[in-house]
Short mmCIF file of C-alpha atoms in Angstrom, two decimals:
data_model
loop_
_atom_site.label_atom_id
_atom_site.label_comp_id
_atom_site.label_asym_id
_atom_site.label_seq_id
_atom_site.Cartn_x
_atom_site.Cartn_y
_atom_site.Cartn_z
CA UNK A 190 51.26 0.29 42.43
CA UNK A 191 55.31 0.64 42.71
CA UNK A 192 55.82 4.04 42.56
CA UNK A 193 52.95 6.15 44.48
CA UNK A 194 52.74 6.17 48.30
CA UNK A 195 49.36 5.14 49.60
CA UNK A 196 47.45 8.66 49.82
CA UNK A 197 48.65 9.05 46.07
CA UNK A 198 47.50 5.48 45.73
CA UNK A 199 44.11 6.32 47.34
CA UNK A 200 43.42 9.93 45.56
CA UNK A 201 44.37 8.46 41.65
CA UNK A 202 42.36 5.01 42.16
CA UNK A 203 39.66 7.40 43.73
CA UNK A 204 39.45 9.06 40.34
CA UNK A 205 40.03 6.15 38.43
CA UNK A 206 36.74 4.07 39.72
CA UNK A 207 34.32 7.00 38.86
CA UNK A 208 34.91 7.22 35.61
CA UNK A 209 35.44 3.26 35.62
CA UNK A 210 33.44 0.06 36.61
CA UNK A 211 35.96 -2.04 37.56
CA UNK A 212 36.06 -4.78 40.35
CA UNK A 213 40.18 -4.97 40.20
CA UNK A 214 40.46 -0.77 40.96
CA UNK A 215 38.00 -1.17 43.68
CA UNK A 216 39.72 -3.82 45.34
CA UNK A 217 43.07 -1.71 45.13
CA UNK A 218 41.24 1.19 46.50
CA UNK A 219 40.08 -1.09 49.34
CA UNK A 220 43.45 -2.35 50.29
CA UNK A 221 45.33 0.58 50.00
CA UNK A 222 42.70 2.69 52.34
CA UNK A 223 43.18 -0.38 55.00
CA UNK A 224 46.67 0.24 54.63
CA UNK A 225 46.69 3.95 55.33
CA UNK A 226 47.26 5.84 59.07
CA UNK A 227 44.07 7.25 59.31
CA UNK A 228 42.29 8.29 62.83
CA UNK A 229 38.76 7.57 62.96
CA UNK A 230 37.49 11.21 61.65
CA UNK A 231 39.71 10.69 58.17
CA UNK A 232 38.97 7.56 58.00
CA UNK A 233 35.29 7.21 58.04
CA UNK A 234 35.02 10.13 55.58
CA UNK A 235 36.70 7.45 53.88
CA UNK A 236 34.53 4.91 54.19
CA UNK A 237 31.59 6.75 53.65
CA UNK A 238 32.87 7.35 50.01
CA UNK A 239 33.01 3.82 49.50
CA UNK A 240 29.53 2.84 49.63
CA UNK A 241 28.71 4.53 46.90
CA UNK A 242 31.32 4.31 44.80
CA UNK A 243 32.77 0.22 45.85
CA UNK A 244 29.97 -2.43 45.30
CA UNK A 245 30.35 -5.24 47.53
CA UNK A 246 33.32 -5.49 49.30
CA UNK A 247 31.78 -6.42 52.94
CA UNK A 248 34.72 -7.86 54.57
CA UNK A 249 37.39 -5.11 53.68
CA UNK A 250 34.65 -2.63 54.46
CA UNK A 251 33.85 -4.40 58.15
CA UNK A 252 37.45 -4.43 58.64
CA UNK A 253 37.24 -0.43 57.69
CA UNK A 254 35.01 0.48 59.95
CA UNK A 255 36.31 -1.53 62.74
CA UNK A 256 39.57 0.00 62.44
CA UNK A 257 37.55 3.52 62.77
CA UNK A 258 36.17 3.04 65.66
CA UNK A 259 39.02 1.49 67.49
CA UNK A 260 40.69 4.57 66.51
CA UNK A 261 37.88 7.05 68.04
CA UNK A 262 37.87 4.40 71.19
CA UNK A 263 41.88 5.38 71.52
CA UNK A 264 41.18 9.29 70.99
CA UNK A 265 38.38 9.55 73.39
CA UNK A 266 39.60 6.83 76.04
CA UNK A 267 36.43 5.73 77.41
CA UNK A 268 36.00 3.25 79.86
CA UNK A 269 32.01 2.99 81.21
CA UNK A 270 31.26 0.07 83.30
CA UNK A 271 29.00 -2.37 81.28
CA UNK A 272 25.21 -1.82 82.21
CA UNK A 273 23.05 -5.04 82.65
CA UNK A 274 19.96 -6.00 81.32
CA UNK A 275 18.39 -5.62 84.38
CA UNK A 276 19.51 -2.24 85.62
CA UNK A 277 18.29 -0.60 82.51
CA UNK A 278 15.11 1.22 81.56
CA UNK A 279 12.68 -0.94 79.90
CA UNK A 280 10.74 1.56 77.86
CA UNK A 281 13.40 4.32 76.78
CA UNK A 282 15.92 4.02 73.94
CA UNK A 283 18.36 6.01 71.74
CA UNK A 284 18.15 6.49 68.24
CA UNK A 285 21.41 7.48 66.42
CA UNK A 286 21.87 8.19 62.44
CA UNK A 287 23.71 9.91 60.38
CA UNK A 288 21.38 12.23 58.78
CA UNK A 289 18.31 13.50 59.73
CA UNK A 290 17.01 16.26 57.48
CA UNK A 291 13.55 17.03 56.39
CA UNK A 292 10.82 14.67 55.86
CA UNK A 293 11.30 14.57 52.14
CA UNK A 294 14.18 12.75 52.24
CA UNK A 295 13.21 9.23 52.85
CA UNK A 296 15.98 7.93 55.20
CA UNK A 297 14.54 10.78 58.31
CA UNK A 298 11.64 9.88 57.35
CA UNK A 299 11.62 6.38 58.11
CA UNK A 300 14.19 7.11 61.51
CA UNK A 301 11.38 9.48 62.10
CA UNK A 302 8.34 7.35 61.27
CA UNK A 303 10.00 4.30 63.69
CA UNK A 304 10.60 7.45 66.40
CA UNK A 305 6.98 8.26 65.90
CA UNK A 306 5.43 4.63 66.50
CA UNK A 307 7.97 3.96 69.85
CA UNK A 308 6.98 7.09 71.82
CA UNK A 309 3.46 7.56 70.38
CA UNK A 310 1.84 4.31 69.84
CA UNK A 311 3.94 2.20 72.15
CA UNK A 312 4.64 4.67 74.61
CA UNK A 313 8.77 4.40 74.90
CA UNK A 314 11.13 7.52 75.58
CA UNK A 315 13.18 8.60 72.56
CA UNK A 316 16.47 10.34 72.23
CA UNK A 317 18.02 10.85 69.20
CA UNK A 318 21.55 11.53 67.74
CA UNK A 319 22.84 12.53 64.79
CA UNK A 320 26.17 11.90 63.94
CA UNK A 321 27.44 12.86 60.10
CA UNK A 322 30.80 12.25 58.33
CA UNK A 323 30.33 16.06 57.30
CA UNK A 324 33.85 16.65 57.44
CA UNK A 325 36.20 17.76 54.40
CA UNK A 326 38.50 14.64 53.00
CA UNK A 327 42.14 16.03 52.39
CA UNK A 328 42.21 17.70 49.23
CA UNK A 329 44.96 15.02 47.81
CA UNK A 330 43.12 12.44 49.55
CA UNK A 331 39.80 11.93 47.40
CA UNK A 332 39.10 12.89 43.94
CA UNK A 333 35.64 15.21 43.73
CA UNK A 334 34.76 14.46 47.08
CA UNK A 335 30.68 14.05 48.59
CA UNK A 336 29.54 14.75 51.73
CA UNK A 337 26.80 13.56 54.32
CA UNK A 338 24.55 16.32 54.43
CA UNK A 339 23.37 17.75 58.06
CA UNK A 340 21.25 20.87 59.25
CA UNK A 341 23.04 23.85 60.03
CA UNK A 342 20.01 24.67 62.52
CA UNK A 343 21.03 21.89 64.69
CA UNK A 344 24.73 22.27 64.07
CA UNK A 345 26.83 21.40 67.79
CA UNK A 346 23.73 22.42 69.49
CA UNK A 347 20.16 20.93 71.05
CA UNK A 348 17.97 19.98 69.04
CA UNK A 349 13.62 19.50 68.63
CA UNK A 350 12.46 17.83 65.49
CA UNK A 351 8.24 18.08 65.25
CA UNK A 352 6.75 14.93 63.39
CA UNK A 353 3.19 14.60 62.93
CA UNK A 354 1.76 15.46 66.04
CA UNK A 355 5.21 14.45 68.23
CA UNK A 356 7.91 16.18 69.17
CA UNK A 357 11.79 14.48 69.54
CA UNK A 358 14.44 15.65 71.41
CA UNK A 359 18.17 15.13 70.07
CA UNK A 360 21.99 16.28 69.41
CA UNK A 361 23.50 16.69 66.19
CA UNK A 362 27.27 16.27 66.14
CA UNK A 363 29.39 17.49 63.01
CA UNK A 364 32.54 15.93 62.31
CA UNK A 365 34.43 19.35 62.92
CA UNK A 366 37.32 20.75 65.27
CA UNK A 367 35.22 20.25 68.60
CA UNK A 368 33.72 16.99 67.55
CA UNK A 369 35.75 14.76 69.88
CA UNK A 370 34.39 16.78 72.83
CA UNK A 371 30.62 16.19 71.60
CA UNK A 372 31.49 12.97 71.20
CA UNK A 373 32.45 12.34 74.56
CA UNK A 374 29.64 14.07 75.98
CA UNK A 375 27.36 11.62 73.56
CA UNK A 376 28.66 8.69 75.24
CA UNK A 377 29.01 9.93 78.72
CA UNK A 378 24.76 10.97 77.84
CA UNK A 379 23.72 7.49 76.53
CA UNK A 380 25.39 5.80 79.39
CA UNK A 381 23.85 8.14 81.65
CA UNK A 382 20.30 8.08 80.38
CA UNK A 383 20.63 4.31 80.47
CA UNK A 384 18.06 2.77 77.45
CA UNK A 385 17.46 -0.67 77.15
CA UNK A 386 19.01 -0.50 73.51
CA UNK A 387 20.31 2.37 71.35
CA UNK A 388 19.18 1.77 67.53
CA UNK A 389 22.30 2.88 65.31
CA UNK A 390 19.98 3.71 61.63
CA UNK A 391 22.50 3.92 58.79
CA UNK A 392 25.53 5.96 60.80
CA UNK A 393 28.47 5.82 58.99
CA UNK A 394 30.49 7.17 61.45
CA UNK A 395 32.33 4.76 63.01
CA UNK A 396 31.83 6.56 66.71
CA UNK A 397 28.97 5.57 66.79
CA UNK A 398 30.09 1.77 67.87
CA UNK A 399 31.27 2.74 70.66
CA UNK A 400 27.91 2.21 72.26
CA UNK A 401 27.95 -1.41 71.92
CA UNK A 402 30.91 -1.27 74.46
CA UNK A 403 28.67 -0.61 77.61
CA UNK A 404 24.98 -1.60 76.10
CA UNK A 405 23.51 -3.20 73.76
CA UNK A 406 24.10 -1.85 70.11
CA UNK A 407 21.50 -2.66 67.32
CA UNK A 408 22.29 -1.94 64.16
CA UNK A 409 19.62 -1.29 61.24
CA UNK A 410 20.57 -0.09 57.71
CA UNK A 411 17.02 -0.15 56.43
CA UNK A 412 18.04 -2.36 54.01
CA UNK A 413 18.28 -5.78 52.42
CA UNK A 414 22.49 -5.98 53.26
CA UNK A 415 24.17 -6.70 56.36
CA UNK A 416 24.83 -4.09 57.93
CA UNK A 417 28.52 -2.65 58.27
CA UNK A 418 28.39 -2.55 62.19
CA UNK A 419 30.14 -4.46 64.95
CA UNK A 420 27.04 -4.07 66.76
CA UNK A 421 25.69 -6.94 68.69
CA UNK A 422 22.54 -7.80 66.83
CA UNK A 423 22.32 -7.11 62.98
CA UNK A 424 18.92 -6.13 61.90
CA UNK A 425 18.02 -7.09 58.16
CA UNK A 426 14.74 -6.42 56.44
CA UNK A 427 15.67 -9.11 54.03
CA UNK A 428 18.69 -11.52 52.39
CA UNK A 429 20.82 -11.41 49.08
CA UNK A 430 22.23 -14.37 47.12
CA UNK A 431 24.14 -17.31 48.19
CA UNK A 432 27.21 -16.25 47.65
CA UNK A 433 26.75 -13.02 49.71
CA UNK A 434 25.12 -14.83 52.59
CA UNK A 435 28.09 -16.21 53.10
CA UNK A 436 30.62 -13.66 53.46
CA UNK A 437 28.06 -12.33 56.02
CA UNK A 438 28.66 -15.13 57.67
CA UNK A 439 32.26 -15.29 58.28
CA UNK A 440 32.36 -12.07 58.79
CA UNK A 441 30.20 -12.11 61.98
CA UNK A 442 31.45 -12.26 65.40
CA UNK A 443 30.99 -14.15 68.33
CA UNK A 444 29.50 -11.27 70.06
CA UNK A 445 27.13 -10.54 66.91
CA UNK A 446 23.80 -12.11 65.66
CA UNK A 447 21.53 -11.20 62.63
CA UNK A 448 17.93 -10.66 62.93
CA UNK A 449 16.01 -10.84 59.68
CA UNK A 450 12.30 -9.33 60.26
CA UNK A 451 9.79 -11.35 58.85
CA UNK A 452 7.26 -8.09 58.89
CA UNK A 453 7.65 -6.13 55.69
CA UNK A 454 8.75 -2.96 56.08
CA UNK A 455 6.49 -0.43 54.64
CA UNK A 456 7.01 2.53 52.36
CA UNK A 457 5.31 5.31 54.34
CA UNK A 458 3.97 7.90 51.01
CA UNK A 459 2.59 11.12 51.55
CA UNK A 460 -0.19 11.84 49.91
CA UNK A 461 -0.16 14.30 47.06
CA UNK A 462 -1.15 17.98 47.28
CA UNK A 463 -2.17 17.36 43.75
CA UNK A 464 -2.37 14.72 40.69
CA UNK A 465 -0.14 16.86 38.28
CA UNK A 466 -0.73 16.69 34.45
CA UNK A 467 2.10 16.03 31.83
CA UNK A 468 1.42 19.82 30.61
CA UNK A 469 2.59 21.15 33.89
CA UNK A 470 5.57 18.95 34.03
CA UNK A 471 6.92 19.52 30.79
CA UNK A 472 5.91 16.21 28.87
CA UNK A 473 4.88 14.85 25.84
CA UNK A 474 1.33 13.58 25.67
CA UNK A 475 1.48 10.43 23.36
CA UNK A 476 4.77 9.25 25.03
CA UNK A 477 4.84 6.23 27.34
CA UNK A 478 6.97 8.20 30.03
CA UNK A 479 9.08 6.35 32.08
CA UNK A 480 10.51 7.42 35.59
CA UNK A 481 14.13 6.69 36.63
CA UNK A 482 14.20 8.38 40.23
CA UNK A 483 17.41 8.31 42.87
CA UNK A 484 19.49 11.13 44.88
CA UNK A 485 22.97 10.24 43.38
CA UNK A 486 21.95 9.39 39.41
CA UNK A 487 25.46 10.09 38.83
CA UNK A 488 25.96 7.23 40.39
CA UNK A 489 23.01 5.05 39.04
CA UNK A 490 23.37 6.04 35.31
CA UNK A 491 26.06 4.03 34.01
CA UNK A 492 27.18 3.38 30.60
CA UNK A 493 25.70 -0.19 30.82
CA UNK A 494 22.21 0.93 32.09
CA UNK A 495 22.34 3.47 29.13
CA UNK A 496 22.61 0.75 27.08
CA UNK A 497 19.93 -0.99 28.18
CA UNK A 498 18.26 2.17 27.22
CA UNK A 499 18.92 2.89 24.23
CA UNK A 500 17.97 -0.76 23.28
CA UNK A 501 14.33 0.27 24.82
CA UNK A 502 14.44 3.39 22.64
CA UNK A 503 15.84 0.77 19.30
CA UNK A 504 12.78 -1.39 20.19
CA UNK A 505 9.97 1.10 21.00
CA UNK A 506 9.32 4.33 19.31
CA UNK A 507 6.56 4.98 21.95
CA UNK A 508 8.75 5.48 25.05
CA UNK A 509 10.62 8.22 26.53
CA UNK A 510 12.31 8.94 29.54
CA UNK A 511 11.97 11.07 32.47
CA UNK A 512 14.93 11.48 35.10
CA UNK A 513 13.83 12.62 39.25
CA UNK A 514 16.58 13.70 40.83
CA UNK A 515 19.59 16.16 40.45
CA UNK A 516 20.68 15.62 37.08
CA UNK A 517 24.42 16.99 37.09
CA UNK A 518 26.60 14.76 35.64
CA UNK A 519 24.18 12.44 33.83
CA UNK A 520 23.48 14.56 30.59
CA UNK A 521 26.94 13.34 29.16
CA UNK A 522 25.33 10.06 28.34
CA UNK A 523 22.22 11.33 26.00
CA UNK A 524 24.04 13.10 23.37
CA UNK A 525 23.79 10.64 20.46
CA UNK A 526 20.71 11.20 18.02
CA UNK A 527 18.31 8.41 19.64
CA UNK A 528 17.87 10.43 23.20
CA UNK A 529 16.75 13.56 21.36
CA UNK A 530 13.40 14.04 22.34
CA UNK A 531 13.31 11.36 24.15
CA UNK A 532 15.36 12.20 27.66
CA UNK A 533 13.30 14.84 30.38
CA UNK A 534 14.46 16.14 33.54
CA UNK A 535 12.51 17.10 36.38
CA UNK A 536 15.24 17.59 38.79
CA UNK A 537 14.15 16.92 42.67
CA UNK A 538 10.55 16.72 43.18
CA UNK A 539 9.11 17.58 46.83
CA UNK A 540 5.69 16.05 45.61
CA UNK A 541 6.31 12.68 44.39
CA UNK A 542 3.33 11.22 44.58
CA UNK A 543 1.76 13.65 42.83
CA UNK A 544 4.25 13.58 39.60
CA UNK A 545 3.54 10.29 39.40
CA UNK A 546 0.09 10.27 38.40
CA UNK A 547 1.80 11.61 35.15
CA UNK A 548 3.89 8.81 34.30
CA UNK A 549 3.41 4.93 33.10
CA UNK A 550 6.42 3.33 34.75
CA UNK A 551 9.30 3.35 37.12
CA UNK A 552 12.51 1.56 35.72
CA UNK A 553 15.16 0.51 38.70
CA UNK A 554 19.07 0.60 37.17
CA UNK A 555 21.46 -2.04 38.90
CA UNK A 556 21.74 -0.76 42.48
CA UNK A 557 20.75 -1.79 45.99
CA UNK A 558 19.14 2.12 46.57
CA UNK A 559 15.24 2.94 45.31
CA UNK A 560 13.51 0.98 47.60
CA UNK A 561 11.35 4.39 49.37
CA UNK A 562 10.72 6.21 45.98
CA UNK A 563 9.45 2.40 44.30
CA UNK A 564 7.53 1.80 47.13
CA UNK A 565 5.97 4.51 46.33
CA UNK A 566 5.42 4.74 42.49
CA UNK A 567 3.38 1.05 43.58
CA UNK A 568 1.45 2.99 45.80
CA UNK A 569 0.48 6.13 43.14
CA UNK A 570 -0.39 3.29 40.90
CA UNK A 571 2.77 3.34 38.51
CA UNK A 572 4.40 -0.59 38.02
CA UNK A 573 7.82 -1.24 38.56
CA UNK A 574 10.40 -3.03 36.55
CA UNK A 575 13.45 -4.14 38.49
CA UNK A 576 16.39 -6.49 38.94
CA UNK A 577 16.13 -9.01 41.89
CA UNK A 578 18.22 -8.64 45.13
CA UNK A 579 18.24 -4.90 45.72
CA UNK A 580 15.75 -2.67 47.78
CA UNK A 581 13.40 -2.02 45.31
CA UNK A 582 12.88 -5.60 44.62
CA UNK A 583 12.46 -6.23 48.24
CA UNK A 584 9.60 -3.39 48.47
CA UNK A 585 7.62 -4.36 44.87
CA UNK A 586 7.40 -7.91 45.09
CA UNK A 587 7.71 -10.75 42.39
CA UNK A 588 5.82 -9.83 40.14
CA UNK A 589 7.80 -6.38 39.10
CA UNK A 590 10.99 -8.55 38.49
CA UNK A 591 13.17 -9.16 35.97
CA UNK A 592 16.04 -11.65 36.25
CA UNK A 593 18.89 -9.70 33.97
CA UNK A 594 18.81 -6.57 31.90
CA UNK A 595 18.04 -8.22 28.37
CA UNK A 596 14.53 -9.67 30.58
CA UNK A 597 14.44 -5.76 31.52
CA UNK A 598 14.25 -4.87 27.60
CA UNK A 599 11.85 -7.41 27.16
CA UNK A 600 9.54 -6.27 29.70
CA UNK A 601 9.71 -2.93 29.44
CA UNK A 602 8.41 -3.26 25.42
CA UNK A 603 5.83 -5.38 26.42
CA UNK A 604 4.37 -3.06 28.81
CA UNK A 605 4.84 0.37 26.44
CA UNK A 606 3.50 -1.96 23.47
CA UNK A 607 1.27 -4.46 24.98
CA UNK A 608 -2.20 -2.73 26.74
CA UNK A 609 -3.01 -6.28 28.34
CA UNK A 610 0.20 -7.10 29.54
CA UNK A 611 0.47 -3.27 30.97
CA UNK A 612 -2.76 -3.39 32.90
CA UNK A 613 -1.81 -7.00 34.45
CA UNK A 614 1.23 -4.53 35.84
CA UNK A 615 -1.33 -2.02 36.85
CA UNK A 616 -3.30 -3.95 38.56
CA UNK A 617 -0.46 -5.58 41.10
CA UNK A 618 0.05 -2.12 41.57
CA UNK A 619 -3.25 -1.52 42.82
CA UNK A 620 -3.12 -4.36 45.38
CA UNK A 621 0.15 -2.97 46.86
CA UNK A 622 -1.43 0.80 47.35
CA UNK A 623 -4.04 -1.23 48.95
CA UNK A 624 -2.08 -2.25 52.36
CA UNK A 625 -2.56 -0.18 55.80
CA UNK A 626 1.43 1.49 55.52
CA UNK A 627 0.68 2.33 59.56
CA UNK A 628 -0.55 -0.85 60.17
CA UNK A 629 2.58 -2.54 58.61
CA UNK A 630 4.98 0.03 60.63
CA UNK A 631 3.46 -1.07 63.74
CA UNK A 632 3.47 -4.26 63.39
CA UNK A 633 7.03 -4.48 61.77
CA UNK A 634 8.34 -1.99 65.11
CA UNK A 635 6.69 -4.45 67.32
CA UNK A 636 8.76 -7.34 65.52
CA UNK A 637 11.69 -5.60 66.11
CA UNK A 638 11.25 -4.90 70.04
CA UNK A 639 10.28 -8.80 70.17
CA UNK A 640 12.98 -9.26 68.51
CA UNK A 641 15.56 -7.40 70.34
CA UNK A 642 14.59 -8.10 73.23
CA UNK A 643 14.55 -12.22 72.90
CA UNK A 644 18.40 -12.11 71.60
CA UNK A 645 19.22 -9.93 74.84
CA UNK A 646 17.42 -12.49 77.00
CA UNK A 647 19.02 -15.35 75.44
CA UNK A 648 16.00 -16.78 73.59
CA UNK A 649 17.38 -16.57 70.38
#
């Protein structure tokens, strides 16, 4: 803390919390990253590798991002006249995010899904953006650095995604050389096309608040936390403890409100091209298999949760365990004796649905991530077991959680060793696969509009 300057600071402490679990180190990172000279491109690549890797942390991350985007403000030097409510279009808005790939990865697929019920079902103009933090960290900046993935196909160009039976016109800008030009041109677009709101989903690229400087900016992470925005309204599909509740609060603005939807969002699932067997897959027969599914299980797996684990494993000689998902950097943790046998990859699966007819239940490590693919093990009939207060919890309802990992042990024996108690599980399983998903998307877009449009109008 004495001796290095603050990018040495940033790129050692960057190395030190993946390999460690500490709050202290994570706190240091935070501070020393507010500290830094950073413009805005620099800096959110920075803080889009803390929200994986820094848990918590809302007000140093607010502060982040609002330093971001004062720095694009200075760079592009914008100045559009503020439009009023009443000069705008009533039934056109803007959709920006920060990736928008194929429909197999569940974030596009809900931006898309939401896209899909305005202009189809409700009969609004879309637009949409796309706005990564795609660009390279310095290399003494960030240890093993991650990226926001983007389509080359729509790379600094026009851009037509087809959805169902809809087609959606859009702009993908990545965080290069010319950036600051698109950027511009973005701005100088929205203000011109003139929606009644523009819908930031999930961007972590802090340009993207510049919006709320001439209309109004609503900001909806698709999950259960506050979203990292200085948009006007906050939109929430749900609310964490206490203690976290509050920070929210003093970190909002005058300018800012939260909306919390009262409509539960839905997991739109696919359905499966096929029901595959455990021969196909690779899997034991007479093993209770169960699924641990994410896109960053590097990040998920952690010595604690492998614990947990191997306590299942000390308790049960019936289970196993069956990773979805890329499994670089999680194999490390399964060399001692107990995991032989007992630990199966299946790497990314393009038909989940189908893969899960072959397993007996989805476990949920400590993260706020997992909401989509839980949703959707409920939906192929698989229970869940997971920890309150995260996105999975907010999709399976009560009675798939557990209060604390030793509760997790408990439960998880009692469903691999207990028929009645496992069929109980199955059954509230059942009951969720039995809502109308398009009903609930409709219903829960209509909220939002209602929303939306009382807290521009003053009525909430």
């Amino acid at each position: 803390m004495t001796q290095f300057e603050i990018n040495d600071m940033i790129y050692v402490l960057s190395m030190i919390i993946q390999y460690m679990d500490v709050k202290d180190f994570q706190e240091d990172l935070m501070e020393n990253i507010l500290r830094g000279d950073f413009e805005g491109y620099t800096g959110s690549v920075l803080f889009y590798h803390t929200l994986p890797y820094i848990k918590g942390e809302y007000r140093r991350k607010r502060l982040l991002y609002k330093k971001n985007m004062i720095s694009f403000g200075n760079m592009l030097d914008i100045n559009y006249p503020y439009i009023s409510l009443e000069q705008r279009e009533k039934k056109r808005i803007v959709i920006v995010t920060g990736q928008l790939l194929g429909v197999n990865h569940s974030p596009t697929e809900i931006v898309l899904n939401i896209a899909y019920v305005l202009q189809k079902h409700l009969r609004w103009e879309v637009l949409l953006f796309v706005c990564p933090c795609n660009r390279k960290p310095p290399e003494d900046l960030w240890y093993d650095p991650i990226y926001e993935n983007s389509l080359k196909k729509f790379s600094d160009r026009p851009m037509k995604m087809e959805f169902k039976d809809a087609v959606f016109q859009g702009y993908q800008i990545d965080m290069g050389d010319t950036s600051l030009k698109e950027y511009g041109m973005m701005l100088s677009l929205i203000h011109a096309w003139n929606p009644y709101f523009v819908l930031d989903m999930s961007t972590t690229n802090a340009v993207a608040g510049l919006i709320g400087k001439f209309t109004t900016l609503v900001s909806f992470p698709m999950s259960i936390e506050c979203p990292i925005s200085e948009a006007e309204i906050l939109l929430r599909i749900g609310q964490m403890d206490e203690e976290m509740e509050k920070e929210y609060t003093e970190m909002m603005g005058e300018h800012q409100k939260q909306l919390i939807l009262e409509e539960e969002f839905p997991v739109i699932s696919k359905t499966s091209r096929k029901d595959y067997t455990r021969e196909e897959l690779g899997l034991p027969e007479e093993k209770f298999l169960i699924a641990i599914v994410g896109n960053r299980l590097d990040l998920d797996v952690t010595e604690e949760f492998v614990q947990i684990m191997k306590k299942i494993l000390t308790k049960t000689s019936k289970a196993s365990f069956v990773f979805i998902g890329k499994k670089k950097g999680i194999e490390k943790h399964f060399t001692d004796e107990i995991f032989a046998g007992n630990v199966y990859y299946l790497g990314y699966c393009s038909d989940l649905m189908g893969t899960y007819k072959a397993l007996d239940l989805y476990l949920n490590p400590k993260r706020m991530g997992g909401g989509y693919s839980g949703g959707m093990a409920l939906r192929a009939g698989v229970p869940v077991v997971t920890l309150p207060e995260c996105d999975v919890a907010y999709n399976c309802g009560e009675e798939m959680i557990v209060q604390n990992y030793e509760e997790m042990i408990d439960d998880v024996c009692f469903c691999v060793d207990d028929k009645d108690f496992y069929e109980k599980k199955r059954e509230c399983a059942g009951k969720y696969g039995k809502k109308n998903e398009d009903e609930q998307l409709l219903q829960c877009v209509e909220e939002i509009l209602e929303g939306v449009t009382s807290v521009m109008e003053g009525k909430l």
